[in-house]
Amino acid sequence: MPAKKPARRVTSTDVARETGLSRATVSFVLNDTPNQSIPQATRQRVLEAAARLGYTPYAPARTLRSGRSDLIVCELPDWPQSPTMAEFVDRAGEVLAEAGYTLVTHVHTDRPGGLGRLCAALAPAAVFGMRPFPPQDVEAMRRARVGVILPPPQAGSGDDLGASVWTTGIGRMQAEHLIAKGHTRIACALPDDPRVSDLSAGRAAGAAQACADAGLPAPARSPVPLDIDGAAGVVSAWRASPDAPTAVCAYNDEVALALLAGMRRLGLSAPGDLAVIGADDIPAARFAAPPLTTIALDSGDLGAHLARALLRTLDGEEQDLTLAPHGVHVVERESA
Amino acid sequence: MPAKKPARRVTSTDVARETGLSRATVSFVLNDTPNQSIPQATRQRVLEAAARLGYTPYAPARTLRSGRSDLIVCELPDWPQSPTMAEFVDRAGEVLAEAGYTLVTHVHTDRPGGLGRLCAALAPAAVFGMRPFPPQDVEAMRRARVGVILPPPQAGSGDDLGASVWTTGIGRMQAEHLIAKGHTRIACALPDDPRVSDLSAGRAAGAAQACADAGLPAPARSPVPLDIDGAAGVVSAWRASPDAPTAVCAYNDEVALALLAGMRRLGLSAPGDLAVIGADDIPAARFAAPPLTTIALDSGDLGAHLARALLRTLDGEEQDLTLAPHGVHVVERESA
DNA sequence: CAGGCGCACTAACACGTGTAACCTGATGGT
DNA sequence: ACCATCAGGTTACACGTGTTAGTGCGCCTG
C-alpha cells in the first residue's frame, strides 16, 4: 500500500473504457435496468471489470440525478442510552438496508438547527426520531424536501409516536403492575431534567390513565433530584404527607435507583416501606439493593417494526403510525 | 400549509430569475467568493430573494462539483452509552461545525460492511471512531476516497487512539489510585462480552503498567459475568486464592456494580473486604451501596480536542494523534 | 427483395452547483 | 486621442450518474 495517493476516483467512464463499451451499457448492467437486452457475455465482462477496478458509484452524483437519496436519518435522544438503544438502531438499520436504504444517526443537541443543517447536507429520504422536532428544524427539513418525517410535526404531543410506546404505554404498565400488587396510593417520580420533561409527563400520564381505569385517585407527581440526599428528602416528604403513597412509578431506572439510595439512607427498604418500579431495564438495575423491578421493551423488535412502518409510508401508503406496544413487559425483581 | 406538495426544489436558478441576475452572480454572493466586485445593493437583493424563496443549496450537487463533502462520520460503539458519550459527540460536532463540517454518527453493528456501505453513500471527508475498523470497511472507505481515517488502519492495536485515552490511561489511573490507598495485590475484572475484549484488555494493560511502575506483581485478570451469582462466584474465588487481591480495577462501572452486588450477597462490603474502582462514572454509580469510586473523563473536552486534531489532519498537517489525557480524573466516593 | 422487427448498443441530455474565462461600458492616466 | 484598468456582471464548462431517444444490423416474412 503506497503512501502516495493519486486520489483519482474510479468512475463508470473508467470501466466503460476498460471494457470497450459505452458508459450507458455499463450503467444498464450495474443497475440491471429492465427492458434492456444485454447478452450474458457482455454482462459478465462489465461486472468483472467493475470489480477489478474497484468501482463504487459516487453517491452524490447518483442522488443529484435521481433526485432522492437512499439515506434515512434517525435522531438519537441525548438522554442516557441503554444498550437497548443500540439494538433498536441496529434492527431498524437492518430492515432499512434490506429495502436499499442506508441509516445514519445523529445525536440530538440542545442547539436547535443542527438537525436542519444536517438535512440540508444529506438530503435524506426520511427522518425519524423519538419525539417531535423543533419547528425550526421541521422548516429546514421541509425545504430540504425530506419525504417523510416521524413523528409528523402536525401531530399533537398527545398521540404522536413518542407518546404511544415510550411514554404512555410504559407508564400505564408500571401502574398496572403496582395496582395488581394491591397498591392503591401511587406516586410518580419525575426527573428535574427539563430535556426530558415531555417524555416524563407522558409516562406519568400513562400511569394516571391506569389509576383512573382502576378507580384510584390520580398519582401525585414529584420531581426527584439525582443525588442521594435530594432523593431522601422526597421520600421523607411523601411519608409525611396525609395520604402517603405506598408505591411509586419512577420515570426511569436512574430515578428509581436514586429513590432506592435515598430510602437506604433513611433506613427504609423496598418494597416493604415503599415499592419502586423503574423503566428501561438498564444493566445496573439488576445490581441494585434490592434488585430493581422495571419495565423492559424489546427495542430490537420495536426498531424493526418502526422501520417497516416508515417504509410503507415512503411507498405512499397513508399509514397510521400508532405502534402496537411490541414486547413491552415487566421485569419483576424485588423492589416492587 | 396545503396538503398538496408540488415537491419542486428551490434552486439557485430560481433566485437568479427572481432577482433578474445571472446564476453565477447569485453564487458569488451566497458563497462570498473573493476577488469579485459586487455592490452592496445587489448583494442585498440576492440575499433577500434567497431568504424569501427559502433557498437551500443542494448538498449532493455541491459535493459533486467540489469533489469533497463536508460530512464527517463518527462511529459510535455499541457498548452501553453513557451520557458522557452524547457530550463527546456534541462537543466534537460543535467544533467541526465551526469549521464548516457536518457530523453524523453511525452506530456500530456486528455485521461488517455496514460502515463501508455508509461511506460509499455519503462520501464523507473523514471517518473516526474509538477503535480500529475491520479491514473490509477500511477497504471500502479507501475506495470511497475518504480523506482521513481515525484511528489509522496501519497503527497496531497498542498505540492507537483507543488505547491512549479510553483504555490505557483509564486503567493506569485506576491502579494508581488503588496503590496510593496502600493496596499491593490488585486484580482486574473484565467483562465476558467479546465485543469489548480489545478495550478491556487495553484497560487491564494500563493497570498492569502502573503496577509494574510501582514494583508490584502484575494483576490477575478475571472475567466477570453480569449477574449477581456469577459475580459472587468470582469474588469467592479471589478470596480463596493464595495471594488474594485486596482491590480490583473493574473494566467499567457496570462490572463494578456487579462485583458490589456479588459481595453484598456474600455478606462482604467495600472497601473493607475488597476495594472496587470502576470507570465511566455512569449515573447509577453514585447510587450504589456503597457509592462507587470511579474514573470520569471530561468527554466534552476530549471530543473537542479530538475534533481539532482531526481538522488539523484534514488540513494536511501530519499530526500525531496521541491525545493528552484531558481531564480524566478520579471521582472518589466510598468503594475505594 | 422491400419492409418490418428485435437485438445490442450509443449519443445526448438533465440534475444543481462552483468557477474560470470572457464581455461591456465607464473612468482614469499619459 | 488612445490604451489600460476596473466595476459589474454573463457564458460556458465540469463534476458523475441515470435514462430517453435513437442507430445500425442481422434476420424473418410476405
XYZ file of C-alpha atoms (C1' of nucleotides) in Angstrom:
732
model
C 0.000 0.000 0.000
C 1.888 3.060 -1.215
C 1.814 6.272 0.731
C 1.258 8.344 -2.408
C -2.389 8.750 -3.186
C -3.249 9.760 -6.732
C -6.709 10.415 -5.312
C -8.394 9.698 -8.625
C -11.910 8.441 -8.248
C -12.876 5.379 -10.284
C -15.878 6.351 -12.363
C -18.166 4.403 -14.610
C -16.337 6.010 -17.525
C -13.247 4.086 -16.476
C -14.981 0.738 -16.553
C -16.574 1.686 -19.888
C -13.155 2.416 -21.367
C -11.797 -0.789 -19.865
C -14.469 -2.929 -21.463
C -14.589 -1.001 -24.719
C -18.297 -0.393 -24.223
C -20.237 2.793 -23.705
C -20.970 4.257 -20.324
C -24.674 3.713 -20.849
C -24.283 -0.007 -21.288
C -22.219 -0.181 -18.140
C -24.911 1.649 -16.255
C -27.556 -0.732 -17.582
C -25.637 -3.726 -16.392
C -24.768 -2.389 -12.972
C -28.324 -1.324 -12.206
C -29.859 -4.168 -14.135
C -32.213 -1.771 -15.782
C -35.312 -3.592 -17.017
C -36.358 -3.720 -20.671
C -32.791 -3.893 -21.879
C -31.415 -6.834 -23.782
C -27.833 -7.439 -22.856
C -26.143 -10.781 -23.582
C -24.736 -12.708 -20.690
C -21.191 -12.404 -22.034
C -21.202 -8.614 -22.050
C -22.810 -8.548 -18.669
C -20.060 -10.705 -17.264
C -17.393 -8.581 -18.891
C -18.735 -5.413 -17.263
C -19.126 -6.889 -13.819
C -15.648 -8.297 -13.948
C -14.060 -5.031 -14.979
C -16.008 -3.133 -12.341
C -14.815 -5.488 -9.655
C -11.238 -5.381 -10.904
C -11.098 -1.597 -10.890
C -12.912 -1.418 -7.587
C -15.675 0.754 -8.964
C -18.085 2.289 -6.479
C -20.858 4.545 -7.781
C -20.492 8.062 -6.482
C -23.467 8.684 -4.280
C -23.711 12.461 -4.640
C -23.912 12.177 -8.405
C -26.455 9.422 -8.171
C -28.512 11.450 -5.741
C -28.292 14.532 -7.906
C -29.514 12.625 -10.886
C -32.283 10.633 -9.265
C -33.467 13.457 -7.058
C -33.747 11.300 -3.995
C -31.090 9.855 -1.744
C -31.212 6.487 -0.079
C -30.409 7.963 3.283
C -32.604 7.887 6.318
C -31.697 9.846 9.407
C -32.539 8.671 12.903
C -32.233 11.259 15.612
C -30.949 9.727 18.804
C -32.049 11.256 22.065
C -29.370 12.714 24.287
C -30.736 11.019 27.305
C -28.693 8.146 28.651
C -28.587 5.463 26.066
C -29.031 1.938 27.114
C -27.685 -0.976 25.097
C -31.330 -1.217 24.206
C -30.959 1.857 22.079
C -28.120 0.337 20.100
C -30.257 -2.689 19.446
C -33.113 -0.508 18.296
C -30.930 1.292 15.790
C -29.294 -1.915 14.716
C -32.513 -3.705 13.847
C -34.066 -0.657 12.227
C -30.959 -0.224 10.133
C -31.093 -3.842 9.094
C -34.659 -3.599 7.865
C -33.991 -0.366 6.016
C -30.834 -1.754 4.443
C -32.827 -4.640 3.061
C -35.020 -2.113 1.284
C -31.987 -0.364 -0.145
C -31.795 2.467 2.324
C -28.880 3.489 4.471
C -29.413 4.538 8.057
C -27.373 7.216 9.742
C -27.893 8.546 13.202
C -27.496 11.969 14.658
C -27.204 12.662 18.325
C -29.564 15.336 19.493
C -28.015 18.561 20.700
C -29.647 21.344 22.611
C -28.752 23.854 19.942
C -31.658 23.771 17.519
C -30.855 23.942 13.839
C -28.298 21.209 13.964
C -30.687 18.678 12.549
C -31.838 21.174 9.975
C -28.320 21.742 8.729
C -27.760 18.023 8.650
C -30.796 17.501 6.466
C -29.658 20.243 4.128
C -26.336 18.462 3.836
C -27.703 14.973 3.382
C -30.986 15.465 1.570
C -32.278 12.275 3.194
C -35.375 10.455 2.116
C -36.780 10.401 5.618
C -36.078 11.476 9.157
C -37.367 9.878 12.277
C -36.875 10.318 15.961
C -38.486 9.615 19.253
C -40.025 12.954 19.966
C -41.336 15.885 17.971
C -38.787 18.088 16.264
C -38.462 21.820 16.913
C -40.334 23.904 14.330
C -37.136 25.476 13.051
C -35.745 22.079 12.127
C -39.027 20.978 10.621
C -38.966 24.016 8.382
C -35.432 23.204 7.280
C -36.413 19.623 6.537
C -39.360 20.749 4.512
C -37.080 22.950 2.470
C -34.684 20.066 2.008
C -37.591 18.089 0.589
C -37.444 15.360 3.155
C -40.096 12.870 2.183
C -41.269 11.541 5.479
C -40.871 12.963 8.935
C -41.607 10.914 12.022
C -43.220 11.822 14.302
C -45.249 14.021 11.961
C -44.952 17.646 13.008
C -48.649 18.369 12.916
C -49.481 15.661 15.432
C -50.226 16.963 18.889
C -47.994 15.912 21.726
C -50.695 13.572 22.912
C -50.968 10.985 20.186
C -47.632 11.004 18.433
C -45.177 8.216 18.185
C -43.250 9.029 21.319
C -46.369 9.094 23.387
C -47.639 5.762 22.219
C -44.769 3.484 23.064
C -42.033 5.137 25.016
C -44.257 7.077 27.324
C -47.906 6.325 27.827
C -47.539 2.601 27.337
C -44.693 2.333 29.797
C -46.301 4.477 32.465
C -49.512 2.521 32.153
C -47.758 -0.772 32.547
C -45.859 0.442 35.582
C -49.018 1.483 37.347
C -50.899 -1.663 36.353
C -48.195 -3.797 37.898
C -48.330 -1.843 41.146
C -52.120 -1.992 41.218
C -52.019 -5.740 40.662
C -49.763 -5.955 43.707
C -52.504 -4.346 45.753
C -51.291 -0.786 45.944
C -53.903 1.945 45.920
C -51.924 5.104 46.620
C -49.341 5.614 43.906
C -46.927 8.463 43.221
C -44.921 9.373 40.149
C -41.256 10.323 40.397
C -40.109 12.643 37.633
C -36.592 13.820 36.882
C -35.936 17.519 37.155
C -34.079 17.486 33.864
C -36.001 19.786 31.502
C -34.709 17.943 28.452
C -36.988 15.018 29.141
C -39.911 16.895 30.628
C -42.254 15.976 27.783
C -41.337 12.318 27.961
C -41.682 12.132 31.714
C -45.010 13.911 31.537
C -46.156 11.304 29.028
C -45.173 8.417 31.240
C -46.871 9.999 34.224
C -49.984 10.490 32.109
C -49.975 6.804 31.263
C -49.795 5.931 34.924
C -52.643 8.324 35.624
C -54.772 6.599 32.974
C -54.199 3.225 34.604
C -55.168 4.628 38.011
C -58.306 6.204 36.594
C -59.254 2.906 34.947
C -58.905 1.199 38.315
C -60.935 3.858 40.092
C -57.949 5.139 42.040
C -57.035 8.773 42.686
C -54.611 10.399 40.274
C -50.997 9.952 41.363
C -49.067 12.943 42.629
C -46.043 13.966 40.600
C -42.801 14.855 42.371
C -39.507 15.873 40.794
C -36.607 13.884 42.174
C -33.083 15.331 42.196
C -30.428 12.908 41.066
C -28.469 12.799 44.319
C -28.945 10.714 47.425
C -29.817 13.498 49.853
C -32.296 15.048 47.477
C -33.999 11.743 46.824
C -34.130 11.003 50.543
C -35.822 14.347 51.043
C -38.518 13.481 48.538
C -39.133 10.126 50.221
C -39.435 11.778 53.630
C -41.888 14.281 52.258
C -44.029 11.526 50.819
C -44.155 9.617 54.081
C -45.074 12.753 55.988
C -47.977 13.602 53.716
C -51.538 12.759 54.859
C -52.219 10.171 52.142
C -48.705 8.736 51.865
C -48.121 6.659 48.722
C -47.184 3.023 49.149
C -45.690 2.658 45.689
C -44.022 4.849 43.116
C -43.595 4.814 39.355
C -40.172 6.190 38.563
C -39.621 7.904 35.223
C -36.730 5.578 34.526
C -34.272 3.278 36.240
C -31.929 6.060 37.216
C -34.602 7.919 39.088
C -35.607 4.636 40.649
C -32.046 3.938 41.754
C -31.847 7.397 43.271
C -35.004 6.666 45.258
C -33.685 3.320 46.469
C -30.450 5.007 47.571
C -32.404 7.725 49.367
C -34.515 5.118 51.142
C -31.418 3.227 52.187
C -30.065 6.381 53.759
C -33.314 6.756 55.706
C -33.142 3.149 56.865
C -36.063 2.129 54.705
C -36.251 -0.671 52.198
C -38.285 -1.640 49.164
C -40.841 -2.973 48.671
C -41.823 -3.078 52.357
C -41.748 0.607 53.121
C -42.286 1.772 49.568
C -42.481 -0.210 46.352
C -40.441 1.197 43.467
C -40.696 0.343 39.794
C -38.395 1.742 37.109
C -38.281 1.734 33.356
C -35.767 0.813 30.664
C -34.058 -2.114 32.415
C -30.559 -0.683 32.354
C -27.815 -3.158 33.283
C -27.323 -1.525 36.668
C -30.935 -2.242 37.617
C -30.310 -5.859 38.497
C -27.401 -4.948 40.766
C -29.355 -2.535 42.922
C -30.200 -3.272 46.536
C -32.816 -4.629 46.310
C -32.738 -5.589 42.629
C -34.984 -3.219 40.740
C -38.286 -4.227 39.206
C -38.646 -2.396 35.942
C -40.269 -2.255 32.516
C -38.302 -3.562 29.558
C -39.204 -3.347 25.933
C -37.826 -5.432 23.150
C -36.416 -2.495 21.300
C -34.975 -4.668 18.587
C -38.456 -5.687 17.529
C -39.647 -2.173 18.024
C -36.950 -0.840 15.733
C -37.796 -3.334 13.031
C -41.492 -2.593 13.360
C -40.974 1.143 13.156
C -38.675 0.780 10.173
C -41.279 -1.224 8.308
C -43.921 1.373 9.036
C -41.570 4.020 7.730
C -41.003 2.090 4.534
C -44.708 1.750 3.953
C -45.137 5.463 4.386
C -42.307 6.101 1.938
C -44.135 3.964 -0.564
C -47.019 6.340 -0.348
C -49.423 4.406 1.777
C -51.018 6.745 4.240
C -50.024 4.774 7.257
C -51.137 5.308 10.796
C -48.120 5.137 12.974
C -49.590 4.137 16.255
C -47.325 1.304 17.147
C -48.570 -1.720 18.914
C -46.594 -1.992 22.133
C -44.469 -4.812 20.835
C -42.824 -6.822 23.551
C -43.028 -4.324 26.354
C -43.126 -6.287 29.591
C -42.482 -6.190 33.304
C -39.173 -7.498 34.599
C -40.098 -8.462 38.118
C -37.228 -8.466 40.589
C -37.614 -7.461 44.216
C -38.293 -3.763 44.556
C -41.969 -3.956 43.582
C -49.983 24.552 4.880
C -51.627 22.758 1.960
C -51.590 19.017 1.745
C -50.617 19.086 -1.930
C -46.878 19.158 -2.333
C -45.597 20.266 -5.721
C -42.261 18.937 -4.467
C -40.274 21.364 -6.583
C -36.877 22.115 -5.142
C -35.832 25.745 -4.918
C -32.606 26.104 -6.876
C -30.213 28.936 -7.352
C -31.717 29.375 -10.806
C -34.957 30.389 -9.136
C -33.357 33.114 -7.100
C -31.445 34.249 -10.199
C -34.675 34.580 -12.128
C -36.299 36.341 -9.182
C -33.567 38.954 -8.966
C -33.073 39.270 -12.692
C -29.402 38.425 -12.302
C -27.400 35.503 -13.550
C -26.920 32.326 -11.598
C -23.202 32.972 -11.322
C -23.696 36.282 -9.575
C -26.050 34.649 -7.147
C -23.477 32.001 -6.407
C -20.797 34.633 -5.871
C -22.928 36.437 -3.356
C -24.054 33.385 -1.449
C -20.537 31.985 -1.106
C -18.953 35.398 -0.860
C -16.372 34.372 -3.375
C -13.283 36.543 -3.029
C -11.932 38.759 -5.823
C -15.380 39.666 -7.027
C -16.698 43.203 -7.018
C -20.365 43.209 -6.211
C -22.112 46.362 -4.989
C -23.834 46.223 -1.661
C -27.215 46.851 -3.237
C -27.050 43.785 -5.484
C -25.743 41.692 -2.654
C -28.695 42.700 -0.508
C -31.109 41.979 -3.303
C -29.800 38.440 -3.732
C -29.772 37.625 -0.053
C -33.278 38.904 0.324
C -34.630 36.885 -2.569
C -32.859 33.772 -1.342
C -34.392 34.171 2.078
C -37.830 34.887 0.667
C -37.813 31.800 -1.549
C -36.285 29.683 1.176
C -33.342 28.660 -0.920
C -31.085 25.942 0.444
C -28.126 24.809 -1.648
C -28.486 21.208 -2.675
C -25.679 19.355 -0.975
C -25.287 16.483 -3.437
C -24.765 18.896 -6.308
C -22.333 20.933 -4.298
C -20.435 17.829 -3.320
C -20.374 16.579 -6.870
C -18.967 19.828 -8.095
C -16.390 20.443 -5.370
C -15.317 16.827 -5.128
C -15.356 16.832 -1.381
C -18.243 16.687 1.023
C -18.438 18.486 4.313
C -19.511 15.364 6.131
C -17.611 13.642 8.861
C -18.748 10.298 10.202
C -18.282 9.258 13.796
C -18.759 5.599 14.535
C -20.381 5.094 17.898
C -19.530 1.955 19.802
C -22.335 -0.429 20.566
C -21.315 -0.736 24.138
C -23.581 0.919 26.643
C -23.537 4.607 26.006
C -23.265 6.908 28.907
C -24.486 10.490 28.772
C -20.773 11.055 28.537
C -20.875 9.736 25.030
C -23.548 12.179 23.994
C -21.474 15.008 25.368
C -18.463 13.781 23.455
C -20.342 13.761 20.196
C -21.970 17.064 20.973
C -18.757 18.958 21.565
C -16.948 17.310 18.672
C -19.834 18.217 16.421
C -19.735 21.779 17.606
C -16.056 22.181 16.811
C -16.448 20.576 13.414
C -19.481 22.698 12.604
C -17.459 25.815 13.298
C -15.034 24.663 10.639
C -17.865 24.125 8.200
C -18.208 20.394 8.593
C -21.268 18.408 9.491
C -21.048 15.498 11.881
C -23.146 12.403 11.550
C -22.908 9.319 13.677
C -23.354 5.693 12.905
C -23.972 3.060 15.494
C -21.661 0.117 15.166
C -23.208 -3.174 14.188
C -21.686 -6.592 14.315
C -22.257 -7.108 10.631
C -19.142 -5.778 8.951
C -19.600 -3.812 5.777
C -22.232 -1.539 7.181
C -19.802 1.268 7.682
C -18.341 0.632 4.270
C -21.714 0.983 2.601
C -22.378 4.109 4.574
C -19.158 5.681 3.354
C -19.992 4.774 -0.206
C -23.310 6.521 0.241
C -22.006 9.605 1.977
C -18.549 10.133 0.538
C -17.529 11.793 3.784
C -14.387 13.839 4.227
C -13.319 11.850 7.253
C -14.312 8.970 9.471
C -13.360 8.485 13.055
C -14.183 6.050 15.764
C -12.915 4.715 19.022
C -11.340 1.520 17.875
C -9.772 0.176 14.697
C -12.086 -0.591 11.804
C -12.379 -4.018 10.200
C -10.226 -4.355 7.064
C -13.241 -4.816 4.842
C -14.630 -1.455 5.872
C -11.245 0.207 5.560
C -11.018 -1.019 2.004
C -14.463 0.381 1.222
C -13.531 3.722 2.732
C -10.352 3.853 0.699
C -12.395 3.272 -2.418
C -14.803 5.990 -1.399
C -11.820 8.316 -1.143
C -12.297 9.117 2.496
C -9.623 11.649 3.343
C -8.802 10.840 6.922
C -9.469 7.718 8.898
C -9.078 7.635 12.655
C -7.660 5.552 14.172
C -5.372 4.972 11.206
C -5.695 1.398 10.000
C -1.974 0.692 9.899
C -1.470 1.525 13.566
C -1.042 -1.503 15.775
C -3.575 -2.160 18.464
C -1.077 -0.956 21.025
C -0.616 2.702 20.257
C -3.760 3.778 18.514
C -6.247 6.313 19.602
C -8.459 3.995 21.577
C -5.565 2.666 23.535
C -4.267 6.044 24.559
C -7.240 7.578 26.266
C -10.133 5.223 26.681
C -8.093 2.252 27.743
C -4.513 2.503 28.924
C -4.926 5.885 30.554
C -8.013 4.840 32.463
C -6.589 1.518 33.636
C -3.422 3.227 34.758
C -5.294 5.804 36.759
C -7.451 3.155 38.420
C -4.425 1.218 39.577
C -2.566 4.339 40.684
C -5.456 5.335 42.887
C -5.575 1.919 44.494
C -1.817 1.878 45.011
C -1.960 5.300 46.624
C -4.511 3.863 49.034
C -1.905 1.297 50.096
C -3.063 -1.730 48.140
C -0.380 -4.075 46.865
C -2.347 -7.022 45.489
C -4.645 -5.850 42.716
C -6.901 -7.775 40.344
C -8.577 -6.761 37.122
C -12.238 -7.567 36.451
C -13.038 -7.941 32.772
C -16.448 -8.397 31.176
C -17.006 -11.602 29.286
C -18.537 -9.720 26.400
C -16.346 -10.395 23.358
C -17.375 -7.121 21.729
C -15.249 -5.142 24.132
C -12.426 -7.613 24.600
C -9.867 -5.322 22.982
C -10.911 -2.367 25.071
C -10.930 -4.287 28.314
C -7.552 -5.771 27.508
C -6.240 -2.248 26.997
C -7.508 -1.028 30.328
C -6.063 -4.065 32.082
C -2.765 -3.390 30.353
C -2.786 0.153 31.685
C -3.329 -1.147 35.192
C -0.501 -3.615 34.705
C 1.814 -0.783 33.691
C 1.016 1.143 36.836
C 1.675 -1.944 38.961
C 4.974 -2.562 37.203
C 5.996 1.061 37.770
C 5.290 0.623 41.475
C 7.197 -2.636 41.642
C 4.087 -4.689 42.248
C 3.223 -8.036 40.695
C 1.079 -7.978 37.584
C -2.641 -8.086 38.370
C -4.598 -11.231 37.588
C -7.398 -10.851 35.056
C -10.754 -12.476 35.716
C -13.835 -12.357 33.528
C -16.920 -11.376 35.497
C -20.395 -12.486 34.397
C -23.003 -9.763 34.563
C -25.232 -11.419 37.137
C -25.123 -11.426 40.901
C -24.396 -15.106 41.424
C -21.656 -15.159 38.828
C -20.011 -12.094 40.293
C -20.231 -13.539 43.766
C -18.510 -16.649 42.487
C -15.613 -14.619 41.153
C -15.255 -12.795 44.468
C -15.226 -16.088 46.379
C -12.593 -17.475 44.072
C -10.406 -14.448 44.628
C -10.632 -14.683 48.389
C -9.816 -18.379 48.313
C -6.687 -17.918 46.222
C -3.284 -17.975 47.987
C -2.453 -14.335 47.249
C -5.934 -12.875 47.499
C -6.280 -9.382 45.998
C -7.363 -6.554 48.289
C -8.519 -4.282 45.490
C -9.883 -4.624 41.992
C -9.945 -2.493 38.872
C -13.250 -3.091 37.126
C -13.428 -2.636 33.389
C -16.304 -0.221 33.820
C -18.971 0.803 36.274
C -21.315 -1.985 35.331
C -18.790 -4.654 36.084
C -18.015 -2.806 39.304
C -21.693 -2.746 40.255
C -21.924 -6.451 39.578
C -18.992 -7.039 41.920
C -20.520 -4.894 44.654
C -23.786 -6.814 44.333
C -21.936 -10.122 44.478
C -20.068 -9.022 47.577
C -23.300 -7.925 49.208
C -24.702 -11.372 48.636
C -21.638 -12.863 50.344
C -22.012 -10.533 53.296
C -18.926 -8.570 52.339
C -18.591 -4.857 51.837
C -16.315 -2.408 50.056
C -13.764 -1.106 50.642
C -13.133 -3.079 53.848
C -13.189 -6.575 52.418
C -12.289 -5.593 48.886
C -11.836 -2.166 47.331
C -13.566 -1.662 43.975
C -12.979 1.064 41.457
C -14.988 1.452 38.251
C -14.743 3.552 35.152
C -17.042 5.906 33.186
C -18.971 7.404 36.102
C -22.406 6.385 34.925
C -25.304 7.997 36.797
C -26.069 4.780 38.656
C -22.573 4.754 40.182
C -23.396 7.282 42.856
C -26.467 5.349 43.933
C -24.654 2.077 44.567
C -24.172 0.668 48.057
C -21.579 1.836 48.844
C -21.352 4.678 46.344
C -18.857 3.689 43.682
C -15.451 5.279 43.283
C -14.743 5.559 39.609
C -12.802 7.271 36.865
C -14.501 10.045 34.956
C -13.257 11.820 31.934
C -14.416 15.126 30.647
C -15.521 13.722 27.373
C -16.770 17.068 26.193
C -13.227 18.406 26.238
C -11.994 15.166 24.800
C -14.412 15.417 21.903
C -13.400 18.970 21.162
C -9.742 18.073 21.378
C -10.125 15.106 19.064
C -12.134 17.151 16.600
C -9.440 19.790 16.444
C -6.798 17.140 15.833
C -8.943 15.767 13.060
C -9.263 19.173 11.462
C -5.521 19.670 11.528
C -5.043 16.338 9.843
C -7.597 17.289 7.211
C -5.596 20.414 6.526
C -2.683 18.229 5.626
C -0.552 18.534 8.700
C 0.859 15.173 9.565
C -0.480 15.127 13.068
C 0.315 12.677 15.770
C -2.908 11.685 17.383
C -1.762 10.610 20.778
C -4.188 12.561 22.863
C -3.188 14.040 26.128
C -5.475 12.570 28.769
C -7.528 15.703 29.034
C -9.482 15.957 32.207
C -9.512 12.306 33.181
C -9.783 12.171 36.945
C -10.778 10.054 39.904
C -14.225 10.515 41.379
C -13.657 9.342 44.915
C -16.743 8.090 46.692
C -16.678 5.203 49.155
C -15.955 1.913 47.439
C -12.194 2.520 47.101
C -36.341 -8.191 -52.416
C -38.620 -4.497 -49.765
C -40.193 -3.863 -45.366
C -40.683 -4.832 -40.571
C -38.704 -6.086 -36.253
C -35.940 -7.302 -32.313
C -31.127 -7.187 -30.717
C -27.080 -4.783 -28.864
C -25.552 -0.808 -28.182
C -24.587 4.503 -28.265
C -25.260 9.734 -28.314
C -27.055 13.122 -25.745
C -29.401 15.342 -22.149
C -30.620 16.590 -17.321
C -29.804 17.053 -12.381
C -27.741 21.781 -9.388
C -23.649 23.722 -8.284
C -18.879 26.337 -8.380
C -15.706 28.810 -11.042
C -12.581 30.122 -14.845
C -12.931 32.821 -18.774
C -14.921 36.296 -21.206
C -17.629 40.621 -22.127
C -19.104 45.587 -21.860
C -19.200 50.153 -20.604
C -17.207 53.812 -17.802
C -13.235 56.033 -15.930
C -8.501 57.497 -15.354
C -3.769 58.320 -16.902
C -0.477 59.899 -20.351
C -6.893 60.561 -28.543
C -5.777 56.122 -27.048
C -4.851 52.336 -24.196
C -5.227 50.284 -19.519
C -7.916 49.378 -15.768
C -11.748 48.133 -13.263
C -16.542 47.501 -11.710
C -20.326 44.595 -12.607
C -21.691 41.383 -14.459
C -22.568 36.895 -18.032
C -21.458 32.490 -20.671
C -19.837 28.128 -20.624
C -17.928 24.094 -18.740
C -17.143 20.356 -15.419
C -18.449 17.076 -11.805
C -20.628 11.507 -12.318
C -24.750 9.440 -12.908
C -29.479 7.581 -14.898
C -32.302 7.427 -18.754
C -34.640 8.524 -23.237
C -34.368 8.534 -27.917
C -32.281 6.861 -31.344
C -28.908 3.863 -34.733
C -27.036 0.274 -37.328
C -27.545 -4.551 -38.322
C -28.937 -9.107 -38.998
C -32.992 -11.987 -39.510
C -37.520 -13.254 -40.726
C -41.593 -12.720 -43.589
C -44.803 -11.722 -47.309
